[in-house]
Structure formats: structure tokens, C-alpha cells
JSON list of C-alpha atoms in Angstrom, two decimals:
[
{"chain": "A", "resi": 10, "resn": "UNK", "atom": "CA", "xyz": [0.00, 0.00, 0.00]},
{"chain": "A", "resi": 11, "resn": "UNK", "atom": "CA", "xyz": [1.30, 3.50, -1.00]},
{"chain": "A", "resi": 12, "resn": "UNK", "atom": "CA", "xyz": [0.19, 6.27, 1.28]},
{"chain": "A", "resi": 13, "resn": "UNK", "atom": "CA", "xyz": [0.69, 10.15, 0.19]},
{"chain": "A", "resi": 14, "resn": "UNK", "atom": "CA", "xyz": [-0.47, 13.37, 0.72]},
{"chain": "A", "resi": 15, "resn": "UNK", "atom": "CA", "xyz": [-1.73, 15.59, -2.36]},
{"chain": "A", "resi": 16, "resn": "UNK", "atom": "CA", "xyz": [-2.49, 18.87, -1.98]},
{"chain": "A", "resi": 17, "resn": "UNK", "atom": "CA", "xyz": [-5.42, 20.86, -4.18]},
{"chain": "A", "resi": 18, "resn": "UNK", "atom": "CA", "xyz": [-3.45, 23.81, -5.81]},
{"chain": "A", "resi": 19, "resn": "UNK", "atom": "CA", "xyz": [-6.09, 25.04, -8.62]},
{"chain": "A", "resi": 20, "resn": "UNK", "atom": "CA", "xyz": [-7.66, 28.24, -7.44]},
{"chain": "A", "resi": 21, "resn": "UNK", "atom": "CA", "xyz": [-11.15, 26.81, -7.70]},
{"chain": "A", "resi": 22, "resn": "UNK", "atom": "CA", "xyz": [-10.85, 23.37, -5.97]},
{"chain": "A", "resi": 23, "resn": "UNK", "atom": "CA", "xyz": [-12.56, 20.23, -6.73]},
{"chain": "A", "resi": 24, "resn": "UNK", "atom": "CA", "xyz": [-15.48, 21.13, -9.18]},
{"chain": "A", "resi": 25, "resn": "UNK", "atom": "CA", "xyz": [-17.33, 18.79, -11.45]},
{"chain": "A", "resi": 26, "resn": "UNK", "atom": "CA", "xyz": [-14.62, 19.20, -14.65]},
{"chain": "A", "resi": 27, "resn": "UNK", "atom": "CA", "xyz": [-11.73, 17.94, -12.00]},
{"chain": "A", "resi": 28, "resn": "UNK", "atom": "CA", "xyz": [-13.67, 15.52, -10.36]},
{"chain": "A", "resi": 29, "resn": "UNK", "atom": "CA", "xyz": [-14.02, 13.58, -14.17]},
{"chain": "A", "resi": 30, "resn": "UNK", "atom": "CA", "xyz": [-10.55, 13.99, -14.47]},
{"chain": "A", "resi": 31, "resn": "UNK", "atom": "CA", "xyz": [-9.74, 12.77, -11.57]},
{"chain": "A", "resi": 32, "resn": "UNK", "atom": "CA", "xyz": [-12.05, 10.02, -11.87]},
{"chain": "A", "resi": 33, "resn": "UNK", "atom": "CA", "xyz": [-10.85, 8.88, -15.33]},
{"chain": "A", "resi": 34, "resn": "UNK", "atom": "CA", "xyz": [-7.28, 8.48, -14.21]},
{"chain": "A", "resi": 35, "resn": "UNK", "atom": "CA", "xyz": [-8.39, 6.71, -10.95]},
{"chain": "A", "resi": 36, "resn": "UNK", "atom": "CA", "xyz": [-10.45, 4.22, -13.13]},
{"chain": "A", "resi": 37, "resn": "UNK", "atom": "CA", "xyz": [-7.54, 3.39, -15.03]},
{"chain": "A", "resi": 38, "resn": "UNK", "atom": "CA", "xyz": [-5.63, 1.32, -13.17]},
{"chain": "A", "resi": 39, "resn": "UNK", "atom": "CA", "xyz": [-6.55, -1.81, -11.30]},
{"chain": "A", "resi": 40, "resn": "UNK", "atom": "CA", "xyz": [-5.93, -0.56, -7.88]},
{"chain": "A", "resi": 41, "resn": "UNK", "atom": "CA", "xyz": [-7.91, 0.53, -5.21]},
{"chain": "A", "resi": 42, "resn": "UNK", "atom": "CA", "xyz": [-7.67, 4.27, -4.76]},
{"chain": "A", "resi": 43, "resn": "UNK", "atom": "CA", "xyz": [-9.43, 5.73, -1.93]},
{"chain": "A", "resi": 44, "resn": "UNK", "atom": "CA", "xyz": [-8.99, 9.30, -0.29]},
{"chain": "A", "resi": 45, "resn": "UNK", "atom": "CA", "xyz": [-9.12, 10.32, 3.65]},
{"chain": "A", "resi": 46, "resn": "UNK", "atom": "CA", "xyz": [-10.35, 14.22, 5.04]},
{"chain": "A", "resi": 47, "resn": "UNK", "atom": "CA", "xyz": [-10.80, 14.14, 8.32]},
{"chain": "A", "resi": 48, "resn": "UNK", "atom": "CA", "xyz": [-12.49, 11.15, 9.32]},
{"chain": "A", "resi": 49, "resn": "UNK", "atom": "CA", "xyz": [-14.27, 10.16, 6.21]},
{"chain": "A", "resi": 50, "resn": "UNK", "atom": "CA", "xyz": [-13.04, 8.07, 3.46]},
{"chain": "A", "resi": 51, "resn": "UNK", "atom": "CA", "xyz": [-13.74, 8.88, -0.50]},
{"chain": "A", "resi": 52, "resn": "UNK", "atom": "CA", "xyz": [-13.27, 6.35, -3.60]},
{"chain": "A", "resi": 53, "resn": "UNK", "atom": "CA", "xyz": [-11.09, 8.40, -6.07]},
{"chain": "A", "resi": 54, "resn": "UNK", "atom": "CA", "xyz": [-12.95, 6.02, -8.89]},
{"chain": "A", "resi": 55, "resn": "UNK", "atom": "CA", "xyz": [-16.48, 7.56, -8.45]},
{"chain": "A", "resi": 56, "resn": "UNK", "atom": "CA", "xyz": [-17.72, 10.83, -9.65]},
{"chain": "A", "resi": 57, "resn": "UNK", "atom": "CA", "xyz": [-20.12, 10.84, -6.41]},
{"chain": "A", "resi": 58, "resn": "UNK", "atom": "CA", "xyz": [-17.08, 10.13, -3.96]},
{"chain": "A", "resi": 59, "resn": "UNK", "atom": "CA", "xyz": [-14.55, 13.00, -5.26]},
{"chain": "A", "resi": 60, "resn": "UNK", "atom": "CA", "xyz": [-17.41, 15.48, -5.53]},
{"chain": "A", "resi": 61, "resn": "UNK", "atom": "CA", "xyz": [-18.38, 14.68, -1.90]},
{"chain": "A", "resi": 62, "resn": "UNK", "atom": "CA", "xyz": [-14.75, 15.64, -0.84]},
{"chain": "A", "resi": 63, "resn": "UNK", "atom": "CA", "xyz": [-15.31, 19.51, -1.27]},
{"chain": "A", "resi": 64, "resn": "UNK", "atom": "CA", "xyz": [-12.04, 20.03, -1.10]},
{"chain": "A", "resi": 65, "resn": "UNK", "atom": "CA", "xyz": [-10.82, 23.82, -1.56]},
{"chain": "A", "resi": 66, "resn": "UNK", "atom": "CA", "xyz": [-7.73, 24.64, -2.62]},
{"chain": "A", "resi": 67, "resn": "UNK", "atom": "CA", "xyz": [-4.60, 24.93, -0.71]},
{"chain": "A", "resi": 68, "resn": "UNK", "atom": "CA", "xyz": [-6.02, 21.43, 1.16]},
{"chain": "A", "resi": 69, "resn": "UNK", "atom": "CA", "xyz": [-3.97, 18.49, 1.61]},
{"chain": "A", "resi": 70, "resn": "UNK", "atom": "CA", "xyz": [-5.87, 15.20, 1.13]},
{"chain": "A", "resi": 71, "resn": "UNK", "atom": "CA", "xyz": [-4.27, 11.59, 2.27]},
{"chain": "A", "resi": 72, "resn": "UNK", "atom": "CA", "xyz": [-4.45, 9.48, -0.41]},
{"chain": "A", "resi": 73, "resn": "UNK", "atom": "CA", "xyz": [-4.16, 5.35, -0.25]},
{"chain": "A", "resi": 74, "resn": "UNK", "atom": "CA", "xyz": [-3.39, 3.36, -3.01]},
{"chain": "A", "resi": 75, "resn": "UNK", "atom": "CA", "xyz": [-3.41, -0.18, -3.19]},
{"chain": "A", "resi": 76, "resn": "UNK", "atom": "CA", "xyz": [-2.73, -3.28, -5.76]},
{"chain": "A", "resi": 77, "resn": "UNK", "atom": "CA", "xyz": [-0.66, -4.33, -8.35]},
{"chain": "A", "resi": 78, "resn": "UNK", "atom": "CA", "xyz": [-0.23, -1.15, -10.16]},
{"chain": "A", "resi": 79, "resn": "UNK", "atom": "CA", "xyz": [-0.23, 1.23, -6.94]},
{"chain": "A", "resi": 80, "resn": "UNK", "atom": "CA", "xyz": [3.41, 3.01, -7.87]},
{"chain": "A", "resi": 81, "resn": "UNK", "atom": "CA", "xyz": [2.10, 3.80, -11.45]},
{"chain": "A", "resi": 82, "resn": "UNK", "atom": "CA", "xyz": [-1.20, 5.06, -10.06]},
{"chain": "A", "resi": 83, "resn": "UNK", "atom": "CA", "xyz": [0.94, 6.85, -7.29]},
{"chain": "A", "resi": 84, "resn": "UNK", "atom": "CA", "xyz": [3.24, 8.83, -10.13]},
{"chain": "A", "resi": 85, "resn": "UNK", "atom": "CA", "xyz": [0.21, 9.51, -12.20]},
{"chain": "A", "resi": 86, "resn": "UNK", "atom": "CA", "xyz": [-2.37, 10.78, -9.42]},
{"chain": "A", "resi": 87, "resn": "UNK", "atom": "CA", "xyz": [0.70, 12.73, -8.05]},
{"chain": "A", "resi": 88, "resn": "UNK", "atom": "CA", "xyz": [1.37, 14.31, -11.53]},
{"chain": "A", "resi": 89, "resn": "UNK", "atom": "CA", "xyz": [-2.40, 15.32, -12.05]},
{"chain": "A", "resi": 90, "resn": "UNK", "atom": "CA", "xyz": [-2.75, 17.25, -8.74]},
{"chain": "A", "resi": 91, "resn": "UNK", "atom": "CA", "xyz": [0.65, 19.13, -9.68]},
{"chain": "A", "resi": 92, "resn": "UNK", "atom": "CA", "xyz": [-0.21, 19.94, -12.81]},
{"chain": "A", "resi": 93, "resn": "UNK", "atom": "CA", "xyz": [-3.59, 21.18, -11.22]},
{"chain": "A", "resi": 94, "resn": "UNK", "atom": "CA", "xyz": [-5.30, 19.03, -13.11]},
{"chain": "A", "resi": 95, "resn": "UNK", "atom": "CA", "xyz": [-4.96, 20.64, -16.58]},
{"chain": "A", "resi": 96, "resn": "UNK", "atom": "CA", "xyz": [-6.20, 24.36, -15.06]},
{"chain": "A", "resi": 97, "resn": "UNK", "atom": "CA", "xyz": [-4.41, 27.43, -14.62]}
]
């Protein structure tokens, strides 16, 4: 299991557009991908569970990743929140 912390750096947060995103890369690999604020836990594979989040930006989200392609999923996730998910 990979564990990490990802923080939100677009101005406007998770909205709808970046929760598909987000969604679409989750869904891609075969590993479980879930996401912990506070003490609630969020599937990073469902529109409904990154939505749910509200996370704002400047937040820092821990993020668990587990199964046989959790390092790829890891570099990939970790790229899309740097990259602020395609927004300026």
C-alpha cells in the first residue's frame, strides 16, 4: 500500500470538470484508490465520492493506493494534482 499526501493547488478546488478527471485516471488502473479528510473516506474512482470531498484549494488530502499497479497510479495521481489538473 502506498500512502501520500496531495495537496489541491487550482484556485477553484474540486469542481465537477476535476472531479471527471480525476475520476478517469483513478479508473484506469486496477488498484484501489481511496482518499481520507478528516475522518471520512472517499473512492477516487467515483464521480459521487470526489465530488463529496469539497475540497478547496490549498487542502492536503491523504491518499491510499493499493494493488498491483499502486506506484504507477501513485506517479500519475501525483502528476495530475501538480499539474492542477490541466487548469491554470
Amino acid at each position: 500500500m502506498i500512502t501520500m499526501e496531495l495537496k489541491i493547488l487550482n484556485e477553484f478546488g474540486i469542481h465537477a470538470r476535476v472531479a471527471s478527471r480525476i475520476v478517469r485516471c483513478a479508473s484506469s488502473f486496477a488498484s484501489s484508490i481511496f482518499v481520507k479528510k478528516e475522518s471520512e473516506v472517499f473512492d477516487l474512482k467515483t464521480v459521487l465520492g470526489v465530488i463529496t470531498l469539497n475540497a478547496k484549494y490549498g487542502e492536503s488530502l491523504t491518499v491510499e493506493i493499493e494493488g498491483s499497479d499502486e506506484t504507477v497510479a501513485a506517479k500519475t495521481l501525483e502528476e495530475l494534482f501538480a499539474m492542477k489538473f490541466g487548469e491554470n
